[in-house]
CSV table of C-alpha atoms and ligand atoms in Angstrom, one decimal:
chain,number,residue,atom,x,y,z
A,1094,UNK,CA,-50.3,-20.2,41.0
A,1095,UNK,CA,-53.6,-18.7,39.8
A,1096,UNK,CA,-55.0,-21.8,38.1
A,1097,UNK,CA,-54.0,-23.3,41.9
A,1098,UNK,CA,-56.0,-20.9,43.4
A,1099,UNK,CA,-58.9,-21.0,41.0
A,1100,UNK,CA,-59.2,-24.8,41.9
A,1101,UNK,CA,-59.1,-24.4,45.4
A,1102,UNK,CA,-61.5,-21.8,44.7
A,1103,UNK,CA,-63.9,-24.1,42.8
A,1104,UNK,CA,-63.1,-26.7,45.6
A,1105,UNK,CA,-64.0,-24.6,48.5
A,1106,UNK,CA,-67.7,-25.6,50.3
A,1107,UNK,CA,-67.9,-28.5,48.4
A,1108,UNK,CA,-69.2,-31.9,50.3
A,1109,UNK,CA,-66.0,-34.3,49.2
A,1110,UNK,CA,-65.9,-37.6,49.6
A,1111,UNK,CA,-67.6,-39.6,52.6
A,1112,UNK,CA,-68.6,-43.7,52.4
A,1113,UNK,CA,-71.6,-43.3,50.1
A,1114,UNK,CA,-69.4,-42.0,47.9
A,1115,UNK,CA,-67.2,-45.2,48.1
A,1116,UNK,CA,-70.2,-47.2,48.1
A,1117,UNK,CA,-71.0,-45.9,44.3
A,1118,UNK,CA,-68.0,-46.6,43.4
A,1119,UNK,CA,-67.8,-50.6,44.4
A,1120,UNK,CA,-71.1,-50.3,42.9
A,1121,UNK,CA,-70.1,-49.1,39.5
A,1122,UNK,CA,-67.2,-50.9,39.5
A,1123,UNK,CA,-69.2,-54.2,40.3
A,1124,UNK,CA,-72.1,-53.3,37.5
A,1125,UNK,CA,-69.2,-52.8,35.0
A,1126,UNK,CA,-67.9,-56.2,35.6
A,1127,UNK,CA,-71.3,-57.5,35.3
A,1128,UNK,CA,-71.6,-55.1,31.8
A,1129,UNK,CA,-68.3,-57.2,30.7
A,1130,UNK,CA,-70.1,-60.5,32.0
A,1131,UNK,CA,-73.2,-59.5,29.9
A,1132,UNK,CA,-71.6,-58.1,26.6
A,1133,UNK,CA,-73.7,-61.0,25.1
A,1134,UNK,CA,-77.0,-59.6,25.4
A,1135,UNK,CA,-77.6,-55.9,24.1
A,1136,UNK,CA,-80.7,-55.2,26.4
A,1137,UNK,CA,-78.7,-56.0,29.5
A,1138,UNK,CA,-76.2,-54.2,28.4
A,1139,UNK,CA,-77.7,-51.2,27.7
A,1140,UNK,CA,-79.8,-51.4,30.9
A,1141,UNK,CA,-76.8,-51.5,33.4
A,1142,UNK,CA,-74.6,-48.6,31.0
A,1143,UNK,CA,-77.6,-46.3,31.7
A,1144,UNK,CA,-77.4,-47.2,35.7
A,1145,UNK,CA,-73.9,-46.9,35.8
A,1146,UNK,CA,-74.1,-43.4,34.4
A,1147,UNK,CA,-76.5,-42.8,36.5
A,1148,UNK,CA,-74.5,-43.8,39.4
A,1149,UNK,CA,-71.4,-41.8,38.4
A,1150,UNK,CA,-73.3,-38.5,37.6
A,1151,UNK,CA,-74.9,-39.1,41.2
A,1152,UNK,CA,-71.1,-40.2,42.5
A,1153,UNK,CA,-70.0,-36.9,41.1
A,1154,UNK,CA,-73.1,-34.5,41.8
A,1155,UNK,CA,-72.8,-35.7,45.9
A,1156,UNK,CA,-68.6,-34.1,45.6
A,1157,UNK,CA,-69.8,-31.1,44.1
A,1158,UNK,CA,-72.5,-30.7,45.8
A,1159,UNK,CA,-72.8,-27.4,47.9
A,1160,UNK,CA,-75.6,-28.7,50.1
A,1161,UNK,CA,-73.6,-30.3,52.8
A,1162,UNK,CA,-76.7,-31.1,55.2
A,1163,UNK,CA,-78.2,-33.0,52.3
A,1164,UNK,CA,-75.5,-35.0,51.7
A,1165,UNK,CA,-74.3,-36.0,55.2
A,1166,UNK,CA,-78.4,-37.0,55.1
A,1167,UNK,CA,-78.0,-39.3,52.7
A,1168,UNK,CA,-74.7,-40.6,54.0
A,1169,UNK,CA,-76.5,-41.1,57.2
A,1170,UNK,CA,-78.7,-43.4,55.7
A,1171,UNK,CA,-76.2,-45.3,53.6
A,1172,UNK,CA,-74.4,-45.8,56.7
A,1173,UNK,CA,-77.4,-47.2,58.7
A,1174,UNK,CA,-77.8,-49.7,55.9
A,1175,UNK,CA,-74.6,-50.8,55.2
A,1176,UNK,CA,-74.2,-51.3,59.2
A,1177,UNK,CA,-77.0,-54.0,58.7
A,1178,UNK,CA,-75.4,-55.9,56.5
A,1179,UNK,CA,-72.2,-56.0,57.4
A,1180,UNK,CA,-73.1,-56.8,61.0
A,1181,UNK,CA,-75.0,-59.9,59.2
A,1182,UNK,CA,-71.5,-61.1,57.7
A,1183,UNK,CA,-69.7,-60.7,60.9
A,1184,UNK,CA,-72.5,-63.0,62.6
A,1185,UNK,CA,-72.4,-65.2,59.9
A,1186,UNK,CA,-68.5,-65.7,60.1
A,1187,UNK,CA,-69.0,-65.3,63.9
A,1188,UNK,CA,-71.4,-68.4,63.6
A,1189,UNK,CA,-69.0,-70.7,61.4
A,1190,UNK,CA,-65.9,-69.7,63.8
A,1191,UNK,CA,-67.9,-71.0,67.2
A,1192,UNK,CA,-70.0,-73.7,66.0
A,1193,UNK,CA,-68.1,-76.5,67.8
A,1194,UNK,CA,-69.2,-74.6,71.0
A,1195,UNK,CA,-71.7,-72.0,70.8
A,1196,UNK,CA,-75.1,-71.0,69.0
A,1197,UNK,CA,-76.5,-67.7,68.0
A,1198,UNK,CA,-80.4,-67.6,68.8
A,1199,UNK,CA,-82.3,-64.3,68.9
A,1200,UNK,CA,-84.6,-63.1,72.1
A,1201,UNK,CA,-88.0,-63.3,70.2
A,1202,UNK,CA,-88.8,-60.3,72.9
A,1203,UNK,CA,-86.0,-57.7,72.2
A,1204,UNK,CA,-84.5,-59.5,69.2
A,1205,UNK,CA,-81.1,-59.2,70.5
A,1206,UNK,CA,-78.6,-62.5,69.1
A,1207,UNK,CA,-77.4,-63.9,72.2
A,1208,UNK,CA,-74.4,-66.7,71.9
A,1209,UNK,CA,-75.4,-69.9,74.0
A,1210,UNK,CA,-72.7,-72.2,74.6
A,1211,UNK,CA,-73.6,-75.4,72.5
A,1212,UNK,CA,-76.5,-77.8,74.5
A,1213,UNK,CA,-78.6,-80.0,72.5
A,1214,UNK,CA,-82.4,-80.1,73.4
A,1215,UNK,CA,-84.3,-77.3,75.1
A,1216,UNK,CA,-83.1,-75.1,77.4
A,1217,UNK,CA,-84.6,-71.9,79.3
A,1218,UNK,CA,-82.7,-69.0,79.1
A,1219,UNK,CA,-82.8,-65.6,80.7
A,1220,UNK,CA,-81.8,-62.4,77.7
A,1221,UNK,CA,-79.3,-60.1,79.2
A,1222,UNK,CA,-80.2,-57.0,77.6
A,1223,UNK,CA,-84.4,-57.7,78.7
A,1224,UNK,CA,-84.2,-59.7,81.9
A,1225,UNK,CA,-87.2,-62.1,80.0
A,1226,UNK,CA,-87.3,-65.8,80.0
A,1227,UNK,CA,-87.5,-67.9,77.2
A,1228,UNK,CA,-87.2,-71.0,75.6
A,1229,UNK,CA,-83.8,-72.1,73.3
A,1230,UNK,CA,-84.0,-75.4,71.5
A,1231,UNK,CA,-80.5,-77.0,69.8
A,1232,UNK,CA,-80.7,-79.6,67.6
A,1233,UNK,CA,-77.3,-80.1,66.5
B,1920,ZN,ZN1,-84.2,-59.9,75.0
């Protein structure tokens, strides 16, 4: 019971895990692959070994940490950025899904991606989050 408590002791105020954490890991995990891909050349090698310990000490420094504002900071910021580009896959497999029927153009005043139902040659439309009028031309 007393090493228990000792751990939960050593465990207590400390930041955890959140998604930047799982983020470093898919990214280690990914550089060692590419590390096994690379065994060929040393310099390579070497180069993504000293990232990937980089990324693990930082992996393991953020759990520890103490200084939980700091780290939901950072998370914050992960977050933002990995919202970006996962919203870009969703469009992309958004835009394979409807292309028999729709388009994805962005307003070029709010850049908001509005889905057109599928009209070749130009066409005015009218953005729903703006209210402004513009152009939309479909070729295919
Ligand atoms: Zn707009």
């Amino acid at each position: 019971m007393k090493f228990r408590q000792r751990v939960a002791q050593f465990f207590y105020g400390r930041y955890g895990i959140d998604g930047l954490y799982y983020g470093l890991l898919v990214s280690i995990l990914v550089l060692w692959i590419l590390r096994v891909i690379f065994m060929d050349s040393a310099a390579a090698s070497i180069l993504i070994y000293i990232l990937e310990t980089f990324l693990l000490v930082w992996m393991l420094y953020r759990c520890m940490s103490r200084n939980i504002a700091a780290r939901q900071h950072e998370n914050q910021i992960f977050s933002s950025f990995f919202k970006k580009i996962k919203n870009f896959f969703i469009l992309q497999k958004n835009k394979i899904r409807d292309f028999q029927s729709y388009r994805y153009k962005k307003c070029p005043h709010c850049k908001a991606t509005l889905r057109l139902p599928k009209r070749k040659g130009t066409h005015p439309v009218i953005c729903p989050r703006c209210g402004r009028r513009f152009d939309v031309t479909t070729r295919i």
